[in-house]
């Protein structure tokens, strides 16, 4: 019997369409000889669907028509229940649409790459590929990520962060702090979005205010970074887990402006159906072997200290004035799963997908060895609880006045 792989994609995210492209690429690459693929599409409204037409990226040109040929489903957050259920109940109660063995989340951005879907899968106990809740959340939030990297001596550019509440209540203080700490130009980003959405450069106070106002449309936490003018952006993918991993060749994405935009990443040279593969880039990047080794080392260290799993892409910045390298961000579910980098590194897309499946099963075996509950009911022990406080051996001490 074939192993059934559920691929979850779409989602309530500004990167919804990119997720569709990445997932369709991934589903097509899973070897049919050994695996059955069940697509699980989450609409922008948060509804879950399955159906064979969801595997074809061309079908999404008319999503309402597509979903008429699909069925609405859901997963029950009950441990060890790996079933997909039809939302429409039968006369006999819950009806099973499919039983999954492994899940591969291919969700980008909020409500998917940030640990939310990983939390659901953890509750169910089903093996899944990619980072767990903690690594996903830390990798998604640029502020938390930079704090962890800096604490582990991984270089990041100077930055300032604050919340939209602070911005709305004390703008003058924040503007003064940014200008005192960082010199112009700066770059303003929402802390928990990817694909260069909501990112703007500011060369003076007026532009800084505009950029921050734009970023607050997307996130409640804002980060302002010192912008390196004479920069080169390089990406490197990492595959494995925090104990054993390998790095890909480096790529140099080609930007049309001062930083890599959403259009550069996903619409360069294509009609928008090829994902990150279509963006203009140089593979391998035109950098020295020494610089390539440095970047691959920092990418691996970033993956390790964030306790990542599966496949990620680490984006770095090189200051061309002194060749210093700074880690910019990590994408824990990268566009197109960075398969084009692994193909250049000698790993075909089909093998990449099989490795992700094996890594998911390996983690599941390791987790099975850990203790998560105790077979002891303290509420049944003598003493019990009195007046809402534990008595007996669980805290009956009195405080002397």
PDB file of C-alpha atoms in Angstrom, residues 25-316:
ATOM      1  CA  UNK A  25       5.513  21.982  -8.011  1.00  0.00           C
ATOM      2  CA  UNK A  26       6.084  19.850  -4.900  1.00  0.00           C
ATOM      3  CA  UNK A  27       3.095  17.568  -5.542  1.00  0.00           C
ATOM      4  CA  UNK A  28       4.266  16.931  -9.110  1.00  0.00           C
ATOM      5  CA  UNK A  29       7.716  15.957  -7.813  1.00  0.00           C
ATOM      6  CA  UNK A  30       6.564  13.327  -5.283  1.00  0.00           C
ATOM      7  CA  UNK A  31       7.252   9.875  -6.838  1.00  0.00           C
ATOM      8  CA  UNK A  32       3.938   8.220  -7.752  1.00  0.00           C
ATOM      9  CA  UNK A  33       5.408   4.699  -7.519  1.00  0.00           C
ATOM     10  CA  UNK A  34       5.617   4.896  -3.736  1.00  0.00           C
ATOM     11  CA  UNK A  35       3.271   7.670  -2.635  1.00  0.00           C
ATOM     12  CA  UNK A  36      -0.288   8.885  -3.049  1.00  0.00           C
ATOM     13  CA  UNK A  37      -0.689  12.653  -2.869  1.00  0.00           C
ATOM     14  CA  UNK A  38      -3.739  14.263  -1.274  1.00  0.00           C
ATOM     15  CA  UNK A  39      -3.906  18.028  -1.908  1.00  0.00           C
ATOM     16  CA  UNK A  40      -5.259  20.088   0.988  1.00  0.00           C
ATOM     17  CA  UNK A  41      -6.017  23.623  -0.143  1.00  0.00           C
ATOM     18  CA  UNK A  42      -6.864  26.330   2.401  1.00  0.00           C
ATOM     19  CA  UNK A  43      -8.749  29.217   0.823  1.00  0.00           C
ATOM     20  CA  UNK A  44      -8.163  32.867   1.668  1.00  0.00           C
ATOM     21  CA  UNK A  45     -11.304  32.605   3.801  1.00  0.00           C
ATOM     22  CA  UNK A  46      -9.771  29.736   5.778  1.00  0.00           C
ATOM     23  CA  UNK A  47     -11.892  26.902   4.337  1.00  0.00           C
ATOM     24  CA  UNK A  48     -10.226  23.538   3.585  1.00  0.00           C
ATOM     25  CA  UNK A  49     -10.741  21.648   0.317  1.00  0.00           C
ATOM     26  CA  UNK A  50      -9.440  18.556  -1.442  1.00  0.00           C
ATOM     27  CA  UNK A  51      -9.793  17.292  -5.019  1.00  0.00           C
ATOM     28  CA  UNK A  52      -7.584  16.110  -7.874  1.00  0.00           C
ATOM     29  CA  UNK A  53      -7.919  19.385  -9.802  1.00  0.00           C
ATOM     30  CA  UNK A  54      -6.095  21.145  -6.971  1.00  0.00           C
ATOM     31  CA  UNK A  55      -2.849  19.587  -8.222  1.00  0.00           C
ATOM     32  CA  UNK A  56      -2.959  21.597 -11.464  1.00  0.00           C
ATOM     33  CA  UNK A  57      -1.721  25.180 -11.108  1.00  0.00           C
ATOM     34  CA  UNK A  58      -3.643  26.214 -14.245  1.00  0.00           C
ATOM     35  CA  UNK A  59      -6.918  25.403 -12.461  1.00  0.00           C
ATOM     36  CA  UNK A  60      -6.409  28.368 -10.115  1.00  0.00           C
ATOM     37  CA  UNK A  61      -7.020  30.916 -12.845  1.00  0.00           C
ATOM     38  CA  UNK A  62     -10.685  30.653 -11.808  1.00  0.00           C
ATOM     39  CA  UNK A  63     -10.740  29.630  -8.158  1.00  0.00           C
ATOM     40  CA  UNK A  64     -14.552  29.789  -7.620  1.00  0.00           C
ATOM     41  CA  UNK A  65     -15.032  27.409 -10.561  1.00  0.00           C
ATOM     42  CA  UNK A  66     -12.210  25.192  -9.289  1.00  0.00           C
ATOM     43  CA  UNK A  67     -13.715  24.829  -5.822  1.00  0.00           C
ATOM     44  CA  UNK A  68     -17.067  23.750  -7.257  1.00  0.00           C
ATOM     45  CA  UNK A  69     -15.250  20.608  -8.370  1.00  0.00           C
ATOM     46  CA  UNK A  70     -13.694  20.033  -4.930  1.00  0.00           C
ATOM     47  CA  UNK A  71     -15.051  18.982  -1.548  1.00  0.00           C
ATOM     48  CA  UNK A  72     -14.782  20.855   1.719  1.00  0.00           C
ATOM     49  CA  UNK A  73     -12.938  18.992   4.468  1.00  0.00           C
ATOM     50  CA  UNK A  74     -11.420  19.407   7.917  1.00  0.00           C
ATOM     51  CA  UNK A  75      -9.017  17.718  10.330  1.00  0.00           C
ATOM     52  CA  UNK A  76     -10.027  16.882  13.876  1.00  0.00           C
ATOM     53  CA  UNK A  77      -7.513  18.159  16.494  1.00  0.00           C
ATOM     54  CA  UNK A  78      -7.615  14.831  18.296  1.00  0.00           C
ATOM     55  CA  UNK A  79      -4.428  12.909  18.988  1.00  0.00           C
ATOM     56  CA  UNK A  80      -3.757  10.033  16.591  1.00  0.00           C
ATOM     57  CA  UNK A  81      -6.636  10.909  14.274  1.00  0.00           C
ATOM     58  CA  UNK A  82      -4.921  11.190  10.885  1.00  0.00           C
ATOM     59  CA  UNK A  83      -8.153  11.379   8.890  1.00  0.00           C
ATOM     60  CA  UNK A  84      -9.505  14.086   6.645  1.00  0.00           C
ATOM     61  CA  UNK A  85     -13.259  14.378   7.128  1.00  0.00           C
ATOM     62  CA  UNK A  86     -15.918  15.681   4.783  1.00  0.00           C
ATOM     63  CA  UNK A  87     -17.351  18.843   6.279  1.00  0.00           C
ATOM     64  CA  UNK A  88     -20.818  17.822   5.091  1.00  0.00           C
ATOM     65  CA  UNK A  89     -21.870  15.023   7.428  1.00  0.00           C
ATOM     66  CA  UNK A  90     -23.554  11.879   6.215  1.00  0.00           C
ATOM     67  CA  UNK A  91     -26.541  10.159   7.823  1.00  0.00           C
ATOM     68  CA  UNK A  92     -24.045   8.137   9.846  1.00  0.00           C
ATOM     69  CA  UNK A  93     -22.084  11.095  11.221  1.00  0.00           C
ATOM     70  CA  UNK A  94     -18.502  11.939  10.251  1.00  0.00           C
ATOM     71  CA  UNK A  95     -17.432  10.564   6.872  1.00  0.00           C
ATOM     72  CA  UNK A  96     -13.765  10.056   6.059  1.00  0.00           C
ATOM     73  CA  UNK A  97     -12.417  11.688   2.895  1.00  0.00           C
ATOM     74  CA  UNK A  98      -8.877  10.279   3.256  1.00  0.00           C
ATOM     75  CA  UNK A  99      -6.471   8.890   5.818  1.00  0.00           C
ATOM     76  CA  UNK A 100      -3.087  10.595   5.827  1.00  0.00           C
ATOM     77  CA  UNK A 101       0.264   9.120   6.815  1.00  0.00           C
ATOM     78  CA  UNK A 102       2.463  12.212   6.569  1.00  0.00           C
ATOM     79  CA  UNK A 103       1.821  15.917   5.994  1.00  0.00           C
ATOM     80  CA  UNK A 104       4.021  18.341   4.078  1.00  0.00           C
ATOM     81  CA  UNK A 105       3.058  21.969   4.787  1.00  0.00           C
ATOM     82  CA  UNK A 106       3.840  24.223   1.819  1.00  0.00           C
ATOM     83  CA  UNK A 107       2.395  27.401   3.299  1.00  0.00           C
ATOM     84  CA  UNK A 108       4.214  30.723   3.047  1.00  0.00           C
ATOM     85  CA  UNK A 109       3.875  33.606   5.470  1.00  0.00           C
ATOM     86  CA  UNK A 110       1.362  34.125   8.259  1.00  0.00           C
ATOM     87  CA  UNK A 111      -1.018  31.370   9.395  1.00  0.00           C
ATOM     88  CA  UNK A 112       1.193  28.607   8.053  1.00  0.00           C
ATOM     89  CA  UNK A 113       4.917  29.279   8.064  1.00  0.00           C
ATOM     90  CA  UNK A 114       4.760  30.848  11.529  1.00  0.00           C
ATOM     91  CA  UNK A 115       4.009  27.728  13.587  1.00  0.00           C
ATOM     92  CA  UNK A 116       0.212  27.820  13.533  1.00  0.00           C
ATOM     93  CA  UNK A 117      -0.366  24.822  11.255  1.00  0.00           C
ATOM     94  CA  UNK A 118       2.559  23.033  12.896  1.00  0.00           C
ATOM     95  CA  UNK A 119       0.788  23.381  16.244  1.00  0.00           C
ATOM     96  CA  UNK A 120      -2.321  21.716  14.845  1.00  0.00           C
ATOM     97  CA  UNK A 121      -0.275  18.854  13.383  1.00  0.00           C
ATOM     98  CA  UNK A 122       1.552  18.447  16.702  1.00  0.00           C
ATOM     99  CA  UNK A 123      -1.774  18.168  18.549  1.00  0.00           C
ATOM    100  CA  UNK A 124      -2.872  15.449  16.151  1.00  0.00           C
ATOM    101  CA  UNK A 125       0.504  13.725  16.396  1.00  0.00           C
ATOM    102  CA  UNK A 126       0.890  13.146  12.672  1.00  0.00           C
ATOM    103  CA  UNK A 127       4.417  13.148  11.181  1.00  0.00           C
ATOM    104  CA  UNK A 128       5.045  16.323   9.184  1.00  0.00           C
ATOM    105  CA  UNK A 129       7.924  17.757   7.207  1.00  0.00           C
ATOM    106  CA  UNK A 130       9.678  20.987   8.059  1.00  0.00           C
ATOM    107  CA  UNK A 131      10.256  23.064  11.168  1.00  0.00           C
ATOM    108  CA  UNK A 132       8.309  22.540  14.379  1.00  0.00           C
ATOM    109  CA  UNK A 133       6.281  25.213  16.179  1.00  0.00           C
ATOM    110  CA  UNK A 134       9.201  26.922  17.933  1.00  0.00           C
ATOM    111  CA  UNK A 135      11.557  27.024  14.949  1.00  0.00           C
ATOM    112  CA  UNK A 136       8.763  28.157  12.635  1.00  0.00           C
ATOM    113  CA  UNK A 137       7.726  31.002  14.937  1.00  0.00           C
ATOM    114  CA  UNK A 138      11.297  32.158  15.552  1.00  0.00           C
ATOM    115  CA  UNK A 139      12.202  31.916  11.890  1.00  0.00           C
ATOM    116  CA  UNK A 140       9.115  33.830  10.785  1.00  0.00           C
ATOM    117  CA  UNK A 141       9.560  36.758  13.151  1.00  0.00           C
ATOM    118  CA  UNK A 142      12.506  38.859  11.982  1.00  0.00           C
ATOM    119  CA  UNK A 143      12.960  40.475  15.388  1.00  0.00           C
ATOM    120  CA  UNK A 144      13.108  37.259  17.406  1.00  0.00           C
ATOM    121  CA  UNK A 145      15.275  35.650  14.743  1.00  0.00           C
ATOM    122  CA  UNK A 146      17.852  38.442  14.855  1.00  0.00           C
ATOM    123  CA  UNK A 147      17.945  38.359  18.649  1.00  0.00           C
ATOM    124  CA  UNK A 148      18.701  34.621  18.607  1.00  0.00           C
ATOM    125  CA  UNK A 149      21.298  34.927  15.861  1.00  0.00           C
ATOM    126  CA  UNK A 150      23.090  37.834  17.551  1.00  0.00           C
ATOM    127  CA  UNK A 151      23.198  35.892  20.834  1.00  0.00           C
ATOM    128  CA  UNK A 152      24.992  33.110  18.946  1.00  0.00           C
ATOM    129  CA  UNK A 153      27.550  35.411  17.285  1.00  0.00           C
ATOM    130  CA  UNK A 154      25.937  35.217  13.858  1.00  0.00           C
ATOM    131  CA  UNK A 155      26.277  38.680  12.263  1.00  0.00           C
ATOM    132  CA  UNK A 156      23.130  40.727  11.586  1.00  0.00           C
ATOM    133  CA  UNK A 157      22.838  44.393  10.585  1.00  0.00           C
ATOM    134  CA  UNK A 158      22.046  46.972  13.260  1.00  0.00           C
ATOM    135  CA  UNK A 159      18.327  47.395  13.859  1.00  0.00           C
ATOM    136  CA  UNK A 160      15.596  48.949  16.003  1.00  0.00           C
ATOM    137  CA  UNK A 161      12.193  47.416  16.647  1.00  0.00           C
ATOM    138  CA  UNK A 162       8.890  48.528  18.133  1.00  0.00           C
ATOM    139  CA  UNK A 163       5.166  47.767  18.052  1.00  0.00           C
ATOM    140  CA  UNK A 164       2.386  49.535  16.179  1.00  0.00           C
ATOM    141  CA  UNK A 165       0.946  50.501  19.591  1.00  0.00           C
ATOM    142  CA  UNK A 166       4.180  52.284  20.489  1.00  0.00           C
ATOM    143  CA  UNK A 167       4.253  53.944  17.086  1.00  0.00           C
ATOM    144  CA  UNK A 168       0.695  55.213  17.390  1.00  0.00           C
ATOM    145  CA  UNK A 169       1.273  56.548  20.910  1.00  0.00           C
ATOM    146  CA  UNK A 170       4.798  58.008  20.784  1.00  0.00           C
ATOM    147  CA  UNK A 171       5.984  58.566  17.228  1.00  0.00           C
ATOM    148  CA  UNK A 172       8.410  61.332  18.093  1.00  0.00           C
ATOM    149  CA  UNK A 173      10.290  59.164  20.569  1.00  0.00           C
ATOM    150  CA  UNK A 174      10.582  56.305  18.073  1.00  0.00           C
ATOM    151  CA  UNK A 175      11.718  58.571  15.249  1.00  0.00           C
ATOM    152  CA  UNK A 176      14.361  60.130  17.471  1.00  0.00           C
ATOM    153  CA  UNK A 177      15.543  56.690  18.606  1.00  0.00           C
ATOM    154  CA  UNK A 178      15.818  55.380  15.046  1.00  0.00           C
ATOM    155  CA  UNK A 179      17.778  58.433  13.895  1.00  0.00           C
ATOM    156  CA  UNK A 180      20.068  58.303  16.918  1.00  0.00           C
ATOM    157  CA  UNK A 181      20.748  54.571  16.615  1.00  0.00           C
ATOM    158  CA  UNK A 182      20.822  54.167  12.833  1.00  0.00           C
ATOM    159  CA  UNK A 183      21.903  56.592  10.124  1.00  0.00           C
ATOM    160  CA  UNK A 184      19.946  57.019   6.910  1.00  0.00           C
ATOM    161  CA  UNK A 185      19.178  55.271   4.656  1.00  0.00           C
ATOM    162  CA  UNK A 186      17.231  52.617   6.554  1.00  0.00           C
ATOM    163  CA  UNK A 187      14.918  49.829   5.493  1.00  0.00           C
ATOM    164  CA  UNK A 188      11.558  49.284   7.203  1.00  0.00           C
ATOM    165  CA  UNK A 189       9.912  45.847   7.387  1.00  0.00           C
ATOM    166  CA  UNK A 190       6.898  44.153   8.977  1.00  0.00           C
ATOM    167  CA  UNK A 191       8.447  41.644  11.360  1.00  0.00           C
ATOM    168  CA  UNK A 192       6.534  38.540  10.285  1.00  0.00           C
ATOM    169  CA  UNK A 193       6.024  38.667   6.527  1.00  0.00           C
ATOM    170  CA  UNK A 194       8.044  37.278   3.665  1.00  0.00           C
ATOM    171  CA  UNK A 195       8.298  37.788  -0.096  1.00  0.00           C
ATOM    172  CA  UNK A 196       9.406  41.411   0.420  1.00  0.00           C
ATOM    173  CA  UNK A 197       5.826  42.499   1.178  1.00  0.00           C
ATOM    174  CA  UNK A 198       5.503  45.788   3.070  1.00  0.00           C
ATOM    175  CA  UNK A 199       9.241  46.542   2.835  1.00  0.00           C
ATOM    176  CA  UNK A 200      10.349  50.097   2.022  1.00  0.00           C
ATOM    177  CA  UNK A 201      13.534  52.155   2.004  1.00  0.00           C
ATOM    178  CA  UNK A 202      13.669  55.523   3.766  1.00  0.00           C
ATOM    179  CA  UNK A 203      16.361  58.171   3.254  1.00  0.00           C
ATOM    180  CA  UNK A 204      14.818  60.853   5.480  1.00  0.00           C
ATOM    181  CA  UNK A 205      12.266  61.325   8.240  1.00  0.00           C
ATOM    182  CA  UNK A 206       9.334  61.939   5.918  1.00  0.00           C
ATOM    183  CA  UNK A 207       9.964  58.704   4.011  1.00  0.00           C
ATOM    184  CA  UNK A 208      10.556  56.873   7.297  1.00  0.00           C
ATOM    185  CA  UNK A 209       7.100  57.856   8.545  1.00  0.00           C
ATOM    186  CA  UNK A 210       5.521  56.695   5.269  1.00  0.00           C
ATOM    187  CA  UNK A 211       7.403  53.389   5.382  1.00  0.00           C
ATOM    188  CA  UNK A 212       6.444  52.674   8.993  1.00  0.00           C
ATOM    189  CA  UNK A 213       2.789  53.494   8.318  1.00  0.00           C
ATOM    190  CA  UNK A 214       2.843  51.049   5.405  1.00  0.00           C
ATOM    191  CA  UNK A 215       4.498  48.303   7.478  1.00  0.00           C
ATOM    192  CA  UNK A 216       1.865  48.637  10.240  1.00  0.00           C
ATOM    193  CA  UNK A 217      -0.779  47.577   7.698  1.00  0.00           C
ATOM    194  CA  UNK A 218       0.731  44.098   7.732  1.00  0.00           C
ATOM    195  CA  UNK A 219       2.153  43.513  11.228  1.00  0.00           C
ATOM    196  CA  UNK A 220       1.931  44.709  14.813  1.00  0.00           C
ATOM    197  CA  UNK A 221       5.736  44.466  15.184  1.00  0.00           C
ATOM    198  CA  UNK A 222       7.985  46.625  13.031  1.00  0.00           C
ATOM    199  CA  UNK A 223      11.728  46.431  12.446  1.00  0.00           C
ATOM    200  CA  UNK A 224      13.929  49.206  11.059  1.00  0.00           C
ATOM    201  CA  UNK A 225      17.375  48.170   9.846  1.00  0.00           C
ATOM    202  CA  UNK A 226      20.471  50.042   8.792  1.00  0.00           C
ATOM    203  CA  UNK A 227      20.532  49.723   5.002  1.00  0.00           C
ATOM    204  CA  UNK A 228      23.750  48.745   3.318  1.00  0.00           C
ATOM    205  CA  UNK A 229      23.857  50.716   0.080  1.00  0.00           C
ATOM    206  CA  UNK A 230      26.641  48.864  -1.694  1.00  0.00           C
ATOM    207  CA  UNK A 231      25.262  45.381  -1.202  1.00  0.00           C
ATOM    208  CA  UNK A 232      24.992  42.024  -2.883  1.00  0.00           C
ATOM    209  CA  UNK A 233      22.241  39.571  -1.891  1.00  0.00           C
ATOM    210  CA  UNK A 234      23.055  35.863  -1.798  1.00  0.00           C
ATOM    211  CA  UNK A 235      20.801  32.903  -0.906  1.00  0.00           C
ATOM    212  CA  UNK A 236      21.751  29.437   0.279  1.00  0.00           C
ATOM    213  CA  UNK A 237      19.465  26.520   1.104  1.00  0.00           C
ATOM    214  CA  UNK A 238      19.937  24.072   3.982  1.00  0.00           C
ATOM    215  CA  UNK A 239      18.523  20.535   4.154  1.00  0.00           C
ATOM    216  CA  UNK A 240      18.378  18.215   7.155  1.00  0.00           C
ATOM    217  CA  UNK A 241      17.868  18.783  10.876  1.00  0.00           C
ATOM    218  CA  UNK A 242      19.771  20.621  13.590  1.00  0.00           C
ATOM    219  CA  UNK A 243      22.047  17.611  14.142  1.00  0.00           C
ATOM    220  CA  UNK A 244      22.899  16.730  10.559  1.00  0.00           C
ATOM    221  CA  UNK A 245      22.445  19.007   7.565  1.00  0.00           C
ATOM    222  CA  UNK A 246      23.969  20.048   4.271  1.00  0.00           C
ATOM    223  CA  UNK A 247      24.076  23.314   2.362  1.00  0.00           C
ATOM    224  CA  UNK A 248      23.360  23.963  -1.298  1.00  0.00           C
ATOM    225  CA  UNK A 249      25.238  26.021  -3.853  1.00  0.00           C
ATOM    226  CA  UNK A 250      24.741  29.754  -3.472  1.00  0.00           C
ATOM    227  CA  UNK A 251      22.550  31.852  -5.747  1.00  0.00           C
ATOM    228  CA  UNK A 252      22.591  35.561  -6.488  1.00  0.00           C
ATOM    229  CA  UNK A 253      19.071  36.881  -7.177  1.00  0.00           C
ATOM    230  CA  UNK A 254      18.953  39.811  -9.592  1.00  0.00           C
ATOM    231  CA  UNK A 255      17.096  42.810  -8.221  1.00  0.00           C
ATOM    232  CA  UNK A 256      15.559  45.597 -10.262  1.00  0.00           C
ATOM    233  CA  UNK A 257      15.764  48.194  -7.496  1.00  0.00           C
ATOM    234  CA  UNK A 258      17.611  48.814  -4.249  1.00  0.00           C
ATOM    235  CA  UNK A 259      16.381  45.582  -2.705  1.00  0.00           C
ATOM    236  CA  UNK A 260      14.821  42.377  -3.963  1.00  0.00           C
ATOM    237  CA  UNK A 261      11.099  42.972  -4.521  1.00  0.00           C
ATOM    238  CA  UNK A 262       8.074  40.668  -4.698  1.00  0.00           C
ATOM    239  CA  UNK A 263       8.076  41.139  -8.486  1.00  0.00           C
ATOM    240  CA  UNK A 264      11.775  40.264  -8.735  1.00  0.00           C
ATOM    241  CA  UNK A 265      11.212  37.073  -6.756  1.00  0.00           C
ATOM    242  CA  UNK A 266       8.107  35.707  -8.419  1.00  0.00           C
ATOM    243  CA  UNK A 267       7.359  37.453 -11.707  1.00  0.00           C
ATOM    244  CA  UNK A 268      10.789  37.866 -13.239  1.00  0.00           C
ATOM    245  CA  UNK A 269      10.820  36.420 -16.734  1.00  0.00           C
ATOM    246  CA  UNK A 270       7.562  34.449 -16.337  1.00  0.00           C
ATOM    247  CA  UNK A 271       3.812  34.710 -16.221  1.00  0.00           C
ATOM    248  CA  UNK A 272       3.850  34.017 -12.509  1.00  0.00           C
ATOM    249  CA  UNK A 273       3.338  30.238 -12.509  1.00  0.00           C
ATOM    250  CA  UNK A 274       6.905  29.081 -11.885  1.00  0.00           C
ATOM    251  CA  UNK A 275       7.512  30.527  -8.432  1.00  0.00           C
ATOM    252  CA  UNK A 276      11.048  31.235  -7.267  1.00  0.00           C
ATOM    253  CA  UNK A 277      12.476  29.212 -10.146  1.00  0.00           C
ATOM    254  CA  UNK A 278      11.376  31.909 -12.589  1.00  0.00           C
ATOM    255  CA  UNK A 279      13.111  34.797 -10.837  1.00  0.00           C
ATOM    256  CA  UNK A 280      16.270  36.115 -12.427  1.00  0.00           C
ATOM    257  CA  UNK A 281      19.337  34.774 -10.684  1.00  0.00           C
ATOM    258  CA  UNK A 282      22.882  33.557 -11.078  1.00  0.00           C
ATOM    259  CA  UNK A 283      23.524  29.965  -9.999  1.00  0.00           C
ATOM    260  CA  UNK A 284      26.115  29.506  -8.726  1.00  0.00           C
ATOM    261  CA  UNK A 285      26.623  33.040  -7.477  1.00  0.00           C
ATOM    262  CA  UNK A 286      29.605  34.928  -8.880  1.00  0.00           C
ATOM    263  CA  UNK A 287      31.570  35.105  -5.644  1.00  0.00           C
ATOM    264  CA  UNK A 288      34.902  33.720  -4.488  1.00  0.00           C
ATOM    265  CA  UNK A 289      35.177  30.218  -3.063  1.00  0.00           C
ATOM    266  CA  UNK A 290      36.196  31.742   0.269  1.00  0.00           C
ATOM    267  CA  UNK A 291      33.083  33.937   0.386  1.00  0.00           C
ATOM    268  CA  UNK A 292      30.896  31.024  -0.706  1.00  0.00           C
ATOM    269  CA  UNK A 293      32.281  28.874   2.112  1.00  0.00           C
ATOM    270  CA  UNK A 294      31.630  31.674   4.613  1.00  0.00           C
ATOM    271  CA  UNK A 295      28.015  32.066   3.474  1.00  0.00           C
ATOM    272  CA  UNK A 296      27.349  28.330   3.521  1.00  0.00           C
ATOM    273  CA  UNK A 297      28.789  28.136   7.041  1.00  0.00           C
ATOM    274  CA  UNK A 298      26.577  30.983   8.284  1.00  0.00           C
ATOM    275  CA  UNK A 299      23.529  29.461   6.574  1.00  0.00           C
ATOM    276  CA  UNK A 300      24.179  26.163   8.340  1.00  0.00           C
ATOM    277  CA  UNK A 301      24.716  27.875  11.688  1.00  0.00           C
ATOM    278  CA  UNK A 302      21.487  29.861  11.268  1.00  0.00           C
ATOM    279  CA  UNK A 303      19.619  26.627  10.537  1.00  0.00           C
ATOM    280  CA  UNK A 304      21.234  24.937  13.552  1.00  0.00           C
ATOM    281  CA  UNK A 305      20.752  27.604  16.243  1.00  0.00           C
ATOM    282  CA  UNK A 306      17.112  28.073  15.251  1.00  0.00           C
ATOM    283  CA  UNK A 307      16.615  24.267  15.512  1.00  0.00           C
ATOM    284  CA  UNK A 308      15.304  24.084  11.962  1.00  0.00           C
ATOM    285  CA  UNK A 309      14.158  20.956  10.163  1.00  0.00           C
ATOM    286  CA  UNK A 310      13.498  19.935   6.584  1.00  0.00           C
ATOM    287  CA  UNK A 311      14.489  22.472   3.933  1.00  0.00           C
ATOM    288  CA  UNK A 312      15.020  26.189   4.496  1.00  0.00           C
ATOM    289  CA  UNK A 313      16.616  29.054   2.596  1.00  0.00           C
ATOM    290  CA  UNK A 314      18.911  31.543   4.322  1.00  0.00           C
ATOM    291  CA  UNK A 315      19.263  34.973   2.698  1.00  0.00           C
ATOM    292  CA  UNK A 316      22.412  36.964   3.414  1.00  0.00           C
TER     293      UNK A 316
END
